[in-house]
Amino acid sequence: MEITVEQMYNIENKGHDMGFLKKFMMENAGAAAVRRLVEKFGNVESKNILIFVGMGNNGGDGLVMARHLAGYGAKVTVMLLGTPENIKTEESNWNWSILEKMPSVKLMTGGSTDFNFNPDIIVDGILGTGISGEIREPYASAINYINQTNCYKLAVDVPSGLDPQTGETANIYTKCDMTVTFHKMKQGIPKRKDLTGELFAEKIGIPPEAEEGIL
Ligand SMILES: NC(=O)C1=CN([C@@H]2O[C@H](COP(=O)(O)OP(=O)(O)OC[C@H]3O[C@@H](n4cnc5c(N)ncnc54)[C@H](OP(=O)(O)O)[C@@H]3O)[C@@H](O)[C@H]2O)[C@@H](O)CC1
Ligand SMILES: [K+]
């Protein structure tokens, strides 16, 4: 079953109000995406993994993935597309502050795409259901870098620049090898399998009762 982005936000908020906090949803989302990535690669030990992180909760999922991938022995670099004090949400901030205590994960901020290594895997945690309008900097440069880099790419929830409701694309958008979306498929995503690559919808522990009155 495919749902609307509005329904997803309503379900998310109802689950949060039931006590299944967005922080827990984010943890399960990041963990599910990492499981699919590790399943695909067999193991990610000492793979160079570059995670682009937006300032919202799509980025937050990427921060959770960074912590889990460090646990699998990957060489993880996080590029935050802004400054830490501008991270939008409490749950994303919470995950950033954990990474600040983890020397095993390299943290970069500001959005430059000048890296001194070639990534084996890129994670697109730039934009998800919160996308609106033409892609602004530094998100645009990050999306262009991802498209110009030849390696395996995983999109968190949706390839950034693809509108998960309509299936329309912004002026620029990522083309990925795998997309892991959460809870239920959003209506626009399956319209662009050319951008999503292998597509998975992973449960993240939201109580089914959170859908009552919404679906
Ligand atoms: N639903 C669920 O159950 C769960 C959802 N989860 C995750 O949350 C995600 C939704 O998070 P979200 O609402 O924070 O929005 P998100 O996509 O991060 O973008 C907002 C940021 O992007 C920016 N921005 C927007 N447009 C832009 C543009 N054109 N060009 C440049 N920047 C632009 C915008 O900036 P602003 O407009 O505020 O200045 C803001 O900073 C969802 O996709 C999923 O991954 C999981 O945690 C698990 C549970
Ligand atoms: K994304």
Short mmCIF file of C-alpha atoms and ligand atoms in Angstrom, two decimals:
data_model
loop_
_atom_site.label_atom_id
_atom_site.label_comp_id
_atom_site.label_asym_id
_atom_site.label_seq_id
_atom_site.Cartn_x
_atom_site.Cartn_y
_atom_site.Cartn_z
CA MET A 1 0.00 0.00 0.00
CA GLU A 2 1.28 3.46 -0.89
CA ILE A 3 0.49 6.45 1.31
CA THR A 4 0.75 10.22 1.02
CA VAL A 5 3.51 12.32 2.58
CA GLU A 6 0.85 14.11 4.63
CA GLN A 7 -0.41 10.77 5.97
CA MET A 8 3.18 9.84 6.82
CA TYR A 9 3.68 13.01 8.85
CA ASN A 10 0.35 12.46 10.63
CA ILE A 11 1.22 8.84 11.46
CA GLU A 12 4.67 9.92 12.63
CA ASN A 13 3.18 12.56 14.93
CA LYS A 14 0.52 10.18 16.29
CA GLY A 15 3.19 7.57 17.02
CA HIS A 16 5.30 10.22 18.75
CA ASP A 17 2.32 11.28 20.87
CA MET A 18 1.78 7.63 21.84
CA GLY A 19 5.29 7.67 23.25
CA PHE A 20 7.07 6.04 20.30
CA LEU A 21 9.25 9.10 19.89
CA LYS A 22 10.60 10.32 16.56
CA LYS A 23 14.02 9.66 18.07
CA PHE A 24 13.15 5.93 18.17
CA MET A 25 11.76 6.06 14.61
CA MET A 26 15.01 7.65 13.45
CA GLU A 27 17.07 4.97 15.18
CA ASN A 28 15.10 2.16 13.58
CA ALA A 29 15.19 3.88 10.18
CA GLY A 30 18.96 4.29 10.22
CA ALA A 31 19.46 0.74 11.49
CA ALA A 32 17.19 -0.71 8.78
CA ALA A 33 19.03 1.17 6.03
CA VAL A 34 22.39 -0.05 7.35
CA ARG A 35 21.13 -3.66 7.45
CA ARG A 36 20.17 -3.44 3.75
CA LEU A 37 23.57 -1.93 2.88
CA VAL A 38 25.53 -4.56 4.83
CA GLU A 39 23.36 -7.31 3.29
CA LYS A 40 24.21 -5.94 -0.17
CA PHE A 41 27.98 -5.76 0.46
CA GLY A 42 28.38 -8.87 2.61
CA ASN A 43 30.52 -6.70 4.85
CA VAL A 44 31.53 -3.04 4.87
CA GLU A 45 34.70 -3.46 6.95
CA SER A 46 37.21 -0.68 6.02
CA LYS A 47 35.00 0.55 3.14
CA ASN A 48 35.19 4.35 2.71
CA ILE A 49 31.61 5.49 3.31
CA LEU A 50 30.71 9.16 2.76
CA ILE A 51 27.39 10.26 4.29
CA PHE A 52 25.84 13.56 3.19
CA VAL A 53 23.57 14.88 5.94
CA GLY A 54 20.90 17.54 5.51
CA MET A 55 19.77 19.77 8.36
CA GLY A 56 16.44 17.96 8.90
CA ASN A 57 15.48 14.44 9.90
CA ASN A 58 16.52 12.89 6.59
CA GLY A 59 19.97 13.98 7.72
CA GLY A 60 19.22 12.59 11.15
CA ASP A 61 18.72 9.15 9.65
CA GLY A 62 22.13 9.54 8.02
CA LEU A 63 23.68 10.37 11.40
CA VAL A 64 22.23 7.16 12.86
CA MET A 65 23.66 5.23 9.90
CA ALA A 66 27.11 6.72 10.56
CA ARG A 67 27.12 5.35 14.11
CA HIS A 68 25.91 1.88 13.04
CA LEU A 69 28.39 1.70 10.12
CA ALA A 70 31.28 2.61 12.46
CA GLY A 71 30.21 -0.41 14.49
CA TYR A 72 30.62 -2.56 11.38
CA GLY A 73 34.21 -1.31 10.95
CA ALA A 74 33.57 1.00 8.00
CA LYS A 75 35.65 4.16 7.55
CA VAL A 76 32.85 6.71 7.90
CA THR A 77 32.96 10.40 6.96
CA VAL A 78 29.93 12.61 7.61
CA MET A 79 29.46 15.88 5.68
CA LEU A 80 26.86 18.06 7.41
CA LEU A 81 25.37 20.49 4.88
CA GLY A 82 25.42 23.41 7.31
CA THR A 83 26.63 24.26 10.80
CA PRO A 84 25.79 22.04 13.81
CA GLU A 85 23.94 24.84 15.60
CA ASN A 86 21.53 25.03 12.66
CA ILE A 87 20.51 21.38 12.85
CA LYS A 88 16.73 21.63 12.77
CA THR A 89 15.44 18.99 15.15
CA GLU A 90 16.10 17.63 18.63
CA GLU A 91 16.35 14.04 17.41
CA SER A 92 18.91 14.97 14.77
CA ASN A 93 20.89 17.07 17.23
CA TRP A 94 20.88 14.16 19.66
CA ASN A 95 22.55 11.93 17.10
CA TRP A 96 25.07 14.62 16.10
CA SER A 97 26.14 15.00 19.73
CA ILE A 98 26.75 11.23 20.01
CA LEU A 99 28.95 11.33 16.90
CA GLU A 100 30.96 14.20 18.41
CA LYS A 101 32.10 11.69 21.05
CA MET A 102 33.11 9.11 18.42
CA PRO A 103 36.62 9.60 16.95
CA SER A 104 35.81 6.53 14.79
CA VAL A 105 33.58 8.79 12.65
CA LYS A 106 35.08 11.78 10.78
CA LEU A 107 32.79 14.81 11.04
CA MET A 108 32.92 17.60 8.46
CA THR A 109 30.59 20.60 8.21
CA GLY A 110 29.66 23.33 5.74
CA GLY A 111 29.08 21.34 2.61
CA SER A 112 32.33 21.56 0.66
CA THR A 113 32.79 18.63 -1.69
CA ASP A 114 36.59 18.70 -1.67
CA PHE A 115 37.47 15.30 -0.19
CA ASN A 116 40.93 13.72 0.04
CA PHE A 117 39.58 10.23 -0.66
CA ASN A 118 37.37 8.42 -3.14
CA PRO A 119 34.31 6.94 -1.44
CA ASP A 120 33.35 3.29 -2.02
CA ILE A 121 29.79 4.09 -0.91
CA ILE A 122 27.85 7.36 -0.68
CA VAL A 123 24.76 7.74 1.52
CA ASP A 124 22.30 10.45 0.43
CA GLY A 125 20.76 11.75 3.65
CA ILE A 126 20.23 15.22 2.20
CA LEU A 127 16.50 15.63 1.54
CA GLY A 128 13.48 13.46 2.22
CA THR A 129 9.78 14.29 2.61
CA GLY A 130 10.63 17.86 3.66
CA ILE A 131 11.77 18.95 0.22
CA SER A 132 10.38 22.21 -1.16
CA GLY A 133 11.28 24.17 -4.29
CA GLU A 134 14.51 24.60 -6.25
CA ILE A 135 17.49 23.00 -4.57
CA ARG A 136 19.48 25.59 -2.63
CA GLU A 137 23.21 25.54 -1.81
CA PRO A 138 25.04 23.74 -0.36
CA TYR A 139 22.56 20.92 -1.07
CA ALA A 140 22.87 21.52 -4.82
CA SER A 141 26.65 21.07 -4.87
CA ALA A 142 26.34 17.92 -2.77
CA ILE A 143 23.78 16.44 -5.18
CA ASN A 144 26.00 17.28 -8.17
CA TYR A 145 29.02 15.73 -6.45
CA ILE A 146 27.05 12.54 -5.78
CA ASN A 147 25.97 12.28 -9.42
CA GLN A 148 29.52 12.91 -10.65
CA THR A 149 31.09 10.31 -8.37
CA ASN A 150 31.31 6.72 -9.57
CA CYS A 151 30.52 4.51 -6.59
CA TYR A 152 27.59 2.72 -4.93
CA LYS A 153 24.87 5.12 -3.72
CA LEU A 154 22.14 4.56 -1.15
CA ALA A 155 19.28 7.07 -0.76
CA VAL A 156 17.77 7.54 2.70
CA ASP A 157 13.97 7.46 2.34
CA VAL A 158 14.02 8.95 -1.19
CA PRO A 159 16.66 10.14 -3.69
CA SER A 160 17.16 13.81 -2.80
CA GLY A 161 15.40 16.11 -5.25
CA LEU A 162 12.66 13.57 -6.01
CA ASP A 163 9.34 14.60 -4.49
CA PRO A 164 8.07 11.49 -2.65
CA GLN A 165 4.48 12.67 -3.02
CA THR A 166 4.29 13.52 -6.72
CA GLY A 167 7.24 11.64 -8.18
CA GLU A 168 8.33 14.88 -9.81
CA THR A 169 11.94 15.99 -9.63
CA ALA A 170 13.38 19.36 -8.67
CA ASN A 171 15.95 21.08 -10.88
CA ILE A 172 18.57 18.56 -9.70
CA TYR A 173 18.26 15.19 -8.00
CA THR A 174 20.37 12.17 -7.11
CA LYS A 175 20.37 8.89 -9.05
CA CYS A 176 21.01 6.03 -6.63
CA ASP A 177 21.55 2.24 -6.65
CA MET A 178 19.32 1.59 -3.64
CA THR A 179 16.61 3.46 -1.75
CA VAL A 180 15.40 2.48 1.71
CA THR A 181 12.15 4.19 2.66
CA PHE A 182 10.40 3.89 6.00
CA HIS A 183 7.15 2.59 7.44
CA LYS A 184 5.20 2.49 4.15
CA MET A 185 5.90 3.39 0.52
CA LYS A 186 5.10 6.99 -0.36
CA GLN A 187 3.04 7.40 -3.54
CA GLY A 188 5.62 9.22 -5.68
CA ILE A 189 8.68 7.06 -5.04
CA PRO A 190 7.90 3.97 -7.19
CA LYS A 191 7.30 6.26 -10.18
CA ARG A 192 11.06 6.78 -10.58
CA LYS A 193 12.75 3.41 -10.22
CA ASP A 194 15.40 4.86 -12.57
CA LEU A 195 16.44 7.15 -9.69
CA THR A 196 15.71 4.92 -6.67
CA GLY A 197 17.49 1.76 -7.81
CA GLU A 198 16.58 -1.25 -5.65
CA LEU A 199 13.65 -0.13 -3.52
CA PHE A 200 12.86 -1.27 0.04
CA ALA A 201 10.17 -0.10 2.49
CA GLU A 202 11.27 -1.00 6.03
CA LYS A 203 9.10 -1.13 9.14
CA ILE A 204 10.47 1.08 11.90
CA GLY A 205 8.31 0.04 14.89
CA ILE A 206 5.51 2.59 14.58
CA PRO A 207 2.44 1.20 16.43
CA PRO A 208 -0.23 0.15 13.90
CA GLU A 209 -2.71 2.08 16.08
CA ALA A 210 -0.87 5.27 14.98
CA GLU A 211 -2.55 4.80 11.59
CA GLU A 212 -6.08 4.81 13.01
CA GLY A 213 -8.14 7.63 11.58
CA ILE A 214 -5.34 8.37 9.08
CA LEU A 215 -5.26 5.37 6.70
N1 LIG B 1 8.05 9.92 8.52
C1 LIG B 1 8.61 9.09 9.40
O1 LIG B 1 7.97 8.22 9.99
C2 LIG B 1 10.03 9.22 9.64
C3 LIG B 1 10.80 10.13 8.90
N2 LIG B 1 12.13 10.15 9.04
C4 LIG B 1 12.95 10.99 8.20
O2 LIG B 1 12.54 12.35 8.29
C5 LIG B 1 12.54 12.88 6.97
C6 LIG B 1 11.70 14.11 6.95
O3 LIG B 1 12.40 15.02 7.80
P1 LIG B 1 12.09 16.61 7.73
O4 LIG B 1 10.63 16.85 7.84
O5 LIG B 1 13.00 17.25 8.73
O6 LIG B 1 12.49 17.06 6.27
P2 LIG B 1 13.81 16.78 5.41
O7 LIG B 1 13.42 15.95 4.25
O8 LIG B 1 14.92 16.34 6.29
O9 LIG B 1 14.15 18.24 4.81
C7 LIG B 1 14.07 19.36 5.61
C8 LIG B 1 15.37 20.11 5.48
O10 LIG B 1 15.74 20.29 4.11
C9 LIG B 1 15.80 21.68 3.80
N3 LIG B 1 15.24 21.88 2.46
C10 LIG B 1 13.98 21.63 2.04
N4 LIG B 1 13.86 21.89 0.72
C11 LIG B 1 15.08 22.34 0.31
C12 LIG B 1 15.62 22.77 -0.94
N5 LIG B 1 14.83 22.80 -2.04
N6 LIG B 1 16.91 23.15 -1.01
C13 LIG B 1 17.68 23.14 0.10
N7 LIG B 1 17.25 22.73 1.32
C14 LIG B 1 15.96 22.34 1.40
C15 LIG B 1 15.00 22.37 4.87
O11 LIG B 1 15.52 23.66 5.04
P3 LIG B 1 14.48 24.89 5.41
O12 LIG B 1 13.47 24.88 4.29
O13 LIG B 1 13.87 24.49 6.72
O14 LIG B 1 15.37 26.07 5.44
C16 LIG B 1 15.24 21.49 6.08
O15 LIG B 1 16.47 21.80 6.68
C17 LIG B 1 12.05 11.74 6.13
O16 LIG B 1 12.39 11.92 4.78
C18 LIG B 1 12.81 10.57 6.76
O17 LIG B 1 14.09 10.43 6.18
C19 LIG B 1 12.83 9.20 9.87
O18 LIG B 1 13.50 9.90 10.89
C20 LIG B 1 12.01 8.11 10.44
C21 LIG B 1 10.62 8.39 10.68
K K B 2 17.57 11.42 0.72
#
